[in-house]
Each structure stands twice: as structure tokens, then as C-alpha cells.
JSON list of C-alpha atoms in Angstrom, two decimals:
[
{"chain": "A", "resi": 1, "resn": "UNK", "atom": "CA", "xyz": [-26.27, 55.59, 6.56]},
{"chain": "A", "resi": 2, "resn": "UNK", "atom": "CA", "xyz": [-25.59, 52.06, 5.60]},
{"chain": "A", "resi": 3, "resn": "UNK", "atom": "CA", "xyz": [-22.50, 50.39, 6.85]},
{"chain": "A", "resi": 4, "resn": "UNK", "atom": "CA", "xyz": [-20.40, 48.66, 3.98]},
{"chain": "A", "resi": 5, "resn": "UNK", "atom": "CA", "xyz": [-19.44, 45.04, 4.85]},
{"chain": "A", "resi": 6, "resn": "UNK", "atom": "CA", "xyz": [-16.20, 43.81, 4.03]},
{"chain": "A", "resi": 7, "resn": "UNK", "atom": "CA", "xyz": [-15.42, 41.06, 1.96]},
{"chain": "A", "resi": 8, "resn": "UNK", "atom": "CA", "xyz": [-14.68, 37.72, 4.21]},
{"chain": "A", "resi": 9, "resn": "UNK", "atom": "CA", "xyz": [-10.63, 37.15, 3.29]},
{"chain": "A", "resi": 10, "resn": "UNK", "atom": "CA", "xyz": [-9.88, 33.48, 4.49]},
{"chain": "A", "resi": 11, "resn": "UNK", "atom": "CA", "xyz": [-6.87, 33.53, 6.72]},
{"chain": "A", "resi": 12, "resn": "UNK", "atom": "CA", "xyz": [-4.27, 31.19, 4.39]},
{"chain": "A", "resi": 13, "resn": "UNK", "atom": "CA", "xyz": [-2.07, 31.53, 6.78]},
{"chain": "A", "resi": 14, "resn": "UNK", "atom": "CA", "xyz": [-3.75, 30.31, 10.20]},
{"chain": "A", "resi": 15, "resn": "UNK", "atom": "CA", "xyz": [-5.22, 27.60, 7.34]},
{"chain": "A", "resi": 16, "resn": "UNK", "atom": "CA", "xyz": [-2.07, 26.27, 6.77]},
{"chain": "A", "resi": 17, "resn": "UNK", "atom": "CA", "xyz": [-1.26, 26.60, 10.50]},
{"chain": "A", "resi": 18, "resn": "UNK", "atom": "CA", "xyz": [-3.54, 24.57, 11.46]},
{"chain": "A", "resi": 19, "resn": "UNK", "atom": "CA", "xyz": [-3.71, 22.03, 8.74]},
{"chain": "A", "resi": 20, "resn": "UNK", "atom": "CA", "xyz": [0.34, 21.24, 9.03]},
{"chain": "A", "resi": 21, "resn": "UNK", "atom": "CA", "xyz": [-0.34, 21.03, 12.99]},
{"chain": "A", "resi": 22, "resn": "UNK", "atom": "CA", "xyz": [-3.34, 18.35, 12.12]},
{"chain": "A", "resi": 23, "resn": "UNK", "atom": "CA", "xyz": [-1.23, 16.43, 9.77]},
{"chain": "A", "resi": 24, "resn": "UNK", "atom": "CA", "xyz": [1.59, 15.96, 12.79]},
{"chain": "A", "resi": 25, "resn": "UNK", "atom": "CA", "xyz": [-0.99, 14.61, 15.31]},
{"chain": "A", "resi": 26, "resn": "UNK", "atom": "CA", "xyz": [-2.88, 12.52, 12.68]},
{"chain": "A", "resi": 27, "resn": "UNK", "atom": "CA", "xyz": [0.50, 10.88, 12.13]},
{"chain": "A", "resi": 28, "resn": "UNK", "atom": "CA", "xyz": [1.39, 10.65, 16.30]},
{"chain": "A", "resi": 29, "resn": "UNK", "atom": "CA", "xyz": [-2.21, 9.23, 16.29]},
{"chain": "A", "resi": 30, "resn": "UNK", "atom": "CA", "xyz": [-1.62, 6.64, 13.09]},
{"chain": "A", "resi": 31, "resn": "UNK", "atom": "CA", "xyz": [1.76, 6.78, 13.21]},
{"chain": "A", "resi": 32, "resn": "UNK", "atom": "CA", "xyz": [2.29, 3.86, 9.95]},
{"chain": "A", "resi": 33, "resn": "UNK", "atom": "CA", "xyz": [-0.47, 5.78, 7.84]},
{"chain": "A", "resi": 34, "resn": "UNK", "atom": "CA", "xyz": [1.63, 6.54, 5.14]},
{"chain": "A", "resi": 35, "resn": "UNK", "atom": "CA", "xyz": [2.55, 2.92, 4.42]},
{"chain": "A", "resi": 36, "resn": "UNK", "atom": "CA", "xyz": [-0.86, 1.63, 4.75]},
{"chain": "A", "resi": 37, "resn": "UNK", "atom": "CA", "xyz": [-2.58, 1.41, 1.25]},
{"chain": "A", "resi": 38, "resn": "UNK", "atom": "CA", "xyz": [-5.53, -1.27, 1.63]},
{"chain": "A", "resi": 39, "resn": "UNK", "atom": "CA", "xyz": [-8.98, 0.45, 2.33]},
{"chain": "A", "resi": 40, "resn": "UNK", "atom": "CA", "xyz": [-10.65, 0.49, 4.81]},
{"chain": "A", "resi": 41, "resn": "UNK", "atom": "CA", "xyz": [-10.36, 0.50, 8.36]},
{"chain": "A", "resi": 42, "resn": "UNK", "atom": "CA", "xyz": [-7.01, 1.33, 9.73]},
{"chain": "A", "resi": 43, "resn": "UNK", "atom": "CA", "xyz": [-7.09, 1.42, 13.27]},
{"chain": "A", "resi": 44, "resn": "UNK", "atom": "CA", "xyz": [-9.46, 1.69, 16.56]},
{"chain": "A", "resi": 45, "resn": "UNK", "atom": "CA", "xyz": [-9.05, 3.21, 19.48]},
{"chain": "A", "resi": 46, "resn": "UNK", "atom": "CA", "xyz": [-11.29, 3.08, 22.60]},
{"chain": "A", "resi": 47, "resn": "UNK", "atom": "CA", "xyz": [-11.54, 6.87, 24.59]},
{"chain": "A", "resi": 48, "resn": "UNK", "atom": "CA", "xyz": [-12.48, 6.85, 28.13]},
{"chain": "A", "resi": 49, "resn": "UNK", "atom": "CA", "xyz": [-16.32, 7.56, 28.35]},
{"chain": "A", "resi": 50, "resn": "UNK", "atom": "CA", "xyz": [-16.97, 8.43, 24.75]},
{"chain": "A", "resi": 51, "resn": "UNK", "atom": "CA", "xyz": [-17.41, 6.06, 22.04]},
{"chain": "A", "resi": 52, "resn": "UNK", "atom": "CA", "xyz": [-14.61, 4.74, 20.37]},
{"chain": "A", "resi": 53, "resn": "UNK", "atom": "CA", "xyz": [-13.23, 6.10, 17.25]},
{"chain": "A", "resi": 54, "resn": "UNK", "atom": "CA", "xyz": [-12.65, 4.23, 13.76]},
{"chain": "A", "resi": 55, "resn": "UNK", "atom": "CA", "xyz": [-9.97, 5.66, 11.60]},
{"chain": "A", "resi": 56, "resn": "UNK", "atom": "CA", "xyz": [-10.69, 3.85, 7.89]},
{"chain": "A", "resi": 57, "resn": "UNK", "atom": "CA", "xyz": [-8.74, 4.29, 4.73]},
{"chain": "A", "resi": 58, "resn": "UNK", "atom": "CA", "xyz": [-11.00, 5.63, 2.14]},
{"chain": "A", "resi": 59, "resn": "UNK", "atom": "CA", "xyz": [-8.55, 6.53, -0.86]},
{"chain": "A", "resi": 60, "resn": "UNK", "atom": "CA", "xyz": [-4.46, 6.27, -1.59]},
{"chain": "A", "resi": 61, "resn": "UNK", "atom": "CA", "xyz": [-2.49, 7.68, -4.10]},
{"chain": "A", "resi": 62, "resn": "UNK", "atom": "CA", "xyz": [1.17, 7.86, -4.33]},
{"chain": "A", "resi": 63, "resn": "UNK", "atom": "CA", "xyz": [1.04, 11.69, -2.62]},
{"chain": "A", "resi": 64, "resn": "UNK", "atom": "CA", "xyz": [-2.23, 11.84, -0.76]},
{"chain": "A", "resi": 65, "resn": "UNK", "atom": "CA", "xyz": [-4.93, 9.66, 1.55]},
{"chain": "A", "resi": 66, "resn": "UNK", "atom": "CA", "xyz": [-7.98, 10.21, 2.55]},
{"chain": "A", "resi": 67, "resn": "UNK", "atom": "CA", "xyz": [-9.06, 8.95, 6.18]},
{"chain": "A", "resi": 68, "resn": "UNK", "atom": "CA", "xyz": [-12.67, 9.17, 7.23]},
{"chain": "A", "resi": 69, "resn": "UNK", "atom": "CA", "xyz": [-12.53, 9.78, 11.15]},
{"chain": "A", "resi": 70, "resn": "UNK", "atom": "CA", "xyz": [-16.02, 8.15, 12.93]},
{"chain": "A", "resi": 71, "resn": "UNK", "atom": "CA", "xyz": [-17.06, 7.81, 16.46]},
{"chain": "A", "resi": 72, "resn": "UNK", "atom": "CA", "xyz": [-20.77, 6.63, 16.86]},
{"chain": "A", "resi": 73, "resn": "UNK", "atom": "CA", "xyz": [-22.98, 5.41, 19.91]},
{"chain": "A", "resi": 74, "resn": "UNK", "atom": "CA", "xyz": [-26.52, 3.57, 19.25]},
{"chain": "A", "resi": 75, "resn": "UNK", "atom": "CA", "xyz": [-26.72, 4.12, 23.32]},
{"chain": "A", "resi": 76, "resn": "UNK", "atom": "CA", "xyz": [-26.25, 7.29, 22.97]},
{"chain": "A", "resi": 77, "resn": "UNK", "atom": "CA", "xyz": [-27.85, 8.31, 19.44]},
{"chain": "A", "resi": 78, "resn": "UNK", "atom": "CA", "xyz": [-24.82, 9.95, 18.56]},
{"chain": "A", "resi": 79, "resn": "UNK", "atom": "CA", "xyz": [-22.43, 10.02, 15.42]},
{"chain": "A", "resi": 80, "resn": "UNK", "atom": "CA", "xyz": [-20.20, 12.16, 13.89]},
{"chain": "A", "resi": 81, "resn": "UNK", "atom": "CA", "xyz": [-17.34, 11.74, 11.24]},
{"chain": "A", "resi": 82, "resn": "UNK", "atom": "CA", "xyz": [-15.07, 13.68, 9.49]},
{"chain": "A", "resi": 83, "resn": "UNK", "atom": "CA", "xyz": [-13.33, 13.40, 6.09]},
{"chain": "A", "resi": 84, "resn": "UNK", "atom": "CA", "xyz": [-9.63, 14.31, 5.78]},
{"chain": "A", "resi": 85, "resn": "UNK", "atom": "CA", "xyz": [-7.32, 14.10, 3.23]},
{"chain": "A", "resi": 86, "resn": "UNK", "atom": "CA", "xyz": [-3.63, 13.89, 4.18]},
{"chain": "A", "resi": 87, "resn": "UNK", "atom": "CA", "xyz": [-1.13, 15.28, 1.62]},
{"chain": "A", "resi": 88, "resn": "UNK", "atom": "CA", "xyz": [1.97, 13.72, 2.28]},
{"chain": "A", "resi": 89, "resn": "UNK", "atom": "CA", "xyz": [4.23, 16.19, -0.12]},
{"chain": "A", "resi": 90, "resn": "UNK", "atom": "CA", "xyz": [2.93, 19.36, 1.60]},
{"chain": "A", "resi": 91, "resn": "UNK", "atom": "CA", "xyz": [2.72, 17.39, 5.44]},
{"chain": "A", "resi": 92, "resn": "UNK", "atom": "CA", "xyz": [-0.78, 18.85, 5.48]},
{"chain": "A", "resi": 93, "resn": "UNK", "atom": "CA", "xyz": [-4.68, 17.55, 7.02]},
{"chain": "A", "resi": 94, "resn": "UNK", "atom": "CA", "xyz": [-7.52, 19.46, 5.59]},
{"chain": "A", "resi": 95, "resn": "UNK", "atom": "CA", "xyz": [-11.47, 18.39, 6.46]},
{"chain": "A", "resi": 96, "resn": "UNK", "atom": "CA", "xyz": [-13.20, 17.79, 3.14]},
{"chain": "A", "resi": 97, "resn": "UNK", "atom": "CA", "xyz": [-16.42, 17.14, 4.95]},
{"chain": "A", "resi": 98, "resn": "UNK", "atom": "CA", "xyz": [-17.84, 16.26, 8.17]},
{"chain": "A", "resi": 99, "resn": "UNK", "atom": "CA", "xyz": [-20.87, 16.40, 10.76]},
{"chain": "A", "resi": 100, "resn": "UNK", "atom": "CA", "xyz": [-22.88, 14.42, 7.97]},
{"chain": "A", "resi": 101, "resn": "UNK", "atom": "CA", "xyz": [-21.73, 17.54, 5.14]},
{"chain": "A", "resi": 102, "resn": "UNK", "atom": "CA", "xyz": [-21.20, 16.55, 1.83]},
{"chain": "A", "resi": 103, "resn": "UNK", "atom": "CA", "xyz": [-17.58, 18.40, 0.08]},
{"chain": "A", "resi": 104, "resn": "UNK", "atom": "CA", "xyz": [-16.96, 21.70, 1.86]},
{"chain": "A", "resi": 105, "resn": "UNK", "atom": "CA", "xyz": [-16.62, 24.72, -0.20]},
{"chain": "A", "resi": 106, "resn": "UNK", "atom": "CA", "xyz": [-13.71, 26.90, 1.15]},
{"chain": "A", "resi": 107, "resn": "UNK", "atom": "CA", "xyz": [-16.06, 29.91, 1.83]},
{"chain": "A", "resi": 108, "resn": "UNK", "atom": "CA", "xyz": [-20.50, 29.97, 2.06]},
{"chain": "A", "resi": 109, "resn": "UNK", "atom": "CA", "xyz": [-21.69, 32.88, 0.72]},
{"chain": "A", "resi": 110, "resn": "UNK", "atom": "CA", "xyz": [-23.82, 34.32, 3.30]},
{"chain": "A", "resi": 111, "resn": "UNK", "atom": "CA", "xyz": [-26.87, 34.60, 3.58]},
{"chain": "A", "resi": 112, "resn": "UNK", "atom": "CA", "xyz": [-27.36, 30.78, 2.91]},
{"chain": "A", "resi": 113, "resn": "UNK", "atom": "CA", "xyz": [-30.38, 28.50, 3.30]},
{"chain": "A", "resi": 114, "resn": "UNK", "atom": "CA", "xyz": [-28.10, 26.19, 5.40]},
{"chain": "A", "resi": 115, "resn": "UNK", "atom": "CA", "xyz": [-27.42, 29.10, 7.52]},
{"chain": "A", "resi": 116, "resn": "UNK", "atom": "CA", "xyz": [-23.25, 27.97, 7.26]},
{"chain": "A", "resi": 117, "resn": "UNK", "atom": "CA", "xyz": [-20.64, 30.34, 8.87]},
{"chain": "A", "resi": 118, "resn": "UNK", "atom": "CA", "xyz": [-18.67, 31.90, 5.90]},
{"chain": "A", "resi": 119, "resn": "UNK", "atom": "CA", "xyz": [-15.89, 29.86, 7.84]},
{"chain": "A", "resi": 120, "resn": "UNK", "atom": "CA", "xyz": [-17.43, 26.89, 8.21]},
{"chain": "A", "resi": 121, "resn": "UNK", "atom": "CA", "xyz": [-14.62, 25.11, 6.14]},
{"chain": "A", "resi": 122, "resn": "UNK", "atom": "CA", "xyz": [-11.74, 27.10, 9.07]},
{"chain": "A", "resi": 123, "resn": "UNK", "atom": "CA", "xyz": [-13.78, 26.39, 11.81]},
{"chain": "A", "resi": 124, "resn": "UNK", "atom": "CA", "xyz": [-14.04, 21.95, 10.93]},
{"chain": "A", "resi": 125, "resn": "UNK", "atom": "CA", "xyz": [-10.49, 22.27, 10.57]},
{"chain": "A", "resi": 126, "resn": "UNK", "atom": "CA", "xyz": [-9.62, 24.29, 13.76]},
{"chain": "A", "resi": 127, "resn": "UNK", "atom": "CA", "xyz": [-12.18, 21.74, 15.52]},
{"chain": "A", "resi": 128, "resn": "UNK", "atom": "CA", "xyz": [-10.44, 18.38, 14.16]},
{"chain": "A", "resi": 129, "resn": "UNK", "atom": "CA", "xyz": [-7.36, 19.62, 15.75]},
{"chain": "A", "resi": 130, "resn": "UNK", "atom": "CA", "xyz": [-9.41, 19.59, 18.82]},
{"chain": "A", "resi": 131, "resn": "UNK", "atom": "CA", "xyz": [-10.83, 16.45, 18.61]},
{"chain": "A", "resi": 132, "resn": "UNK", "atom": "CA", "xyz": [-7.63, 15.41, 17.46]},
{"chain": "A", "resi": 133, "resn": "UNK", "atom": "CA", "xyz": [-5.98, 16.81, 20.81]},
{"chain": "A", "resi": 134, "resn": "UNK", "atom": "CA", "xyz": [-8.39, 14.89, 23.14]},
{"chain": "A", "resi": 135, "resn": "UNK", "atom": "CA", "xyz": [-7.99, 11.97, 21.47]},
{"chain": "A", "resi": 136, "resn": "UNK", "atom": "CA", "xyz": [-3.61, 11.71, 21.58]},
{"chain": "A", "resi": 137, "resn": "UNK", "atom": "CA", "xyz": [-4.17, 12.34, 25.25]},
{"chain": "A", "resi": 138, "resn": "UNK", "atom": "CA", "xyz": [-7.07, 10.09, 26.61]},
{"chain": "A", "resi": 139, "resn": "UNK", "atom": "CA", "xyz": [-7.49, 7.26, 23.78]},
{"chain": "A", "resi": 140, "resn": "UNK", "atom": "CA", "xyz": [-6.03, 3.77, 23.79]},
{"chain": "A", "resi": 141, "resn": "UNK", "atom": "CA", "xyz": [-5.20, 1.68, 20.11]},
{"chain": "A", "resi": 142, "resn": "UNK", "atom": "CA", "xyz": [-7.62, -1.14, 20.30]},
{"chain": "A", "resi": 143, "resn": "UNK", "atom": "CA", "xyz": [-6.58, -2.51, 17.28]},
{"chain": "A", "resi": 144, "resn": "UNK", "atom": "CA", "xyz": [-4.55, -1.39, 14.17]},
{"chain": "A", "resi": 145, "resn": "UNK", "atom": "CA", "xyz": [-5.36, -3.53, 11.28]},
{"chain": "A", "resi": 146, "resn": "UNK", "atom": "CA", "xyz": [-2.39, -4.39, 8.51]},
{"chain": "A", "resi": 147, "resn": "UNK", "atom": "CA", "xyz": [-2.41, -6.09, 5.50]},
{"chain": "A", "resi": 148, "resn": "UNK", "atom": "CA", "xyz": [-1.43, -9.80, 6.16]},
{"chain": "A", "resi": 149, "resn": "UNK", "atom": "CA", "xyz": [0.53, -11.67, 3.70]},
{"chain": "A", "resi": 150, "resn": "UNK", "atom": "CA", "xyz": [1.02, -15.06, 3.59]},
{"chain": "A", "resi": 151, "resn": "UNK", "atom": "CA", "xyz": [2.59, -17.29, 1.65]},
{"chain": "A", "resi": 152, "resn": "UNK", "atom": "CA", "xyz": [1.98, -21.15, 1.63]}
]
């Protein structure tokens, strides 16, 4: 007898969990973000032993941002970014893509040719609070760029 599969039923609560949680540390890690409205990049911090990481300003509007997160190495051959949107009305961080992904859908339907996890979309966001962990306790601001005005 064949065993009916269930249905995969995103939890929109642990998703909103976790996505309020990233929106505190992304603020403890850029803690004028909301303020900041010229593009590109915003701040960068050096982490012991990894490469540093580049927070950039991709897109502002009055309620949301969107922050591209990148670390990369030519030593070591390594990159990885992710895209997050911050939604400053709902004090919420949700990955829109990442580890070279173009837009996540919210669920894959599996089988897929990409082989995704039907959580692929949970799982980024559960992993940039990781990421975002390691770097509020072992990274150092190199540099937070502002928009200089000056008058003559």
C-alpha cells in the first residue's frame, strides 16, 4: 500500500519568528540603517579569519530597504551573498535570494530539477540569523560610509 504524503504547510509562525529576530540583529549590526537612503555600500566590517563582509544599500522606500549582504575571498575562491529586504513597519528581515539564487519562491515544489528543499526559502532565513549571530559577536566596523554634505 502506498503511503499518502502530506502537503508541506510552511510554519508562518517560526517564519515570522525568525524574520523579526533577523530584523533586531540586522539593526544591532547597522544600527543607522533606517536613516541611510543613498545606495550602495553601507558599511564593512572585517571578521577574524573569514573574509570581510560588505553590507550595500540596494533599494529604499519610505517603509522598506533592501541590503545585499556579501563576503568574498579571491584567496580563497569563495563568495556568498544574500539579499534581504528590511520592512521597517512590520520590524521584519526576510532573504529574497542568496548563495548566487535568483528571487526565492516561498515553497519548491518537489521533485525539482534544482533538487531545492521545499524549505529552501525557511532554511536561508533560519541560516542568515546564523550568519548574522557570528558576525555581532566576532566582527569589527571597518568603515560605515554616510552621505557627506557640504556646503561651500
Amino acid at each position: 500500500m502506498r503511503a499518502i504524503s502530506k502537503k508541506y504547510q510552511p510554519d508562518l509562525r517560526s517564519f515570522m519568528a525568525v524574520s523579526a529576530s533577523n530584523y533586531a540583529k540586522v539593526l544591532k549590526l547597522t544600527p543607522n540603517i533606517e536613516q541611510h537612503q543613498e545606495l550602495g555600500l553601507v558599511a564593512e566590517f572585517v571578521i577574524d579569519k573569514q573574509p570581510s563582509l560588505e553590507v550595500s544599500l540596494l533599494q529604499a522606500s519610505r517603509y522598506t530597504q533592501t541590503l545585499a549582504f556579501k563576503q568574498s575571498s579571491a584567496k580563497l575562491a569563495m563568495s556568498r551573498e544574500l539579499c534581504v529586504r528590511l520592512y521597517h513597519d512590520a520590524q521584519l528581515a526576510e532573504v529574497l535570494s542568496g548563495l548566487h539564487d535568483s528571487m526565492l519562491p516561498p515553497v519548491y515544489k518537489v521533485p525539482n530539477s534544482e533538487m531545492r528543499q521545499v524549505d529552501e526559502k525557511a532554511q536561508l532565513n533560519q541560516f542568515l540569523g546564523e550568519w548574522l549571530n557570528y558576525c555581532l559577536e566576532n566582527a569589527l566596523l571597518v568603515d560605515q560610509y554616510k552621505n557627506h554634505l557640504a556646503f561651500l
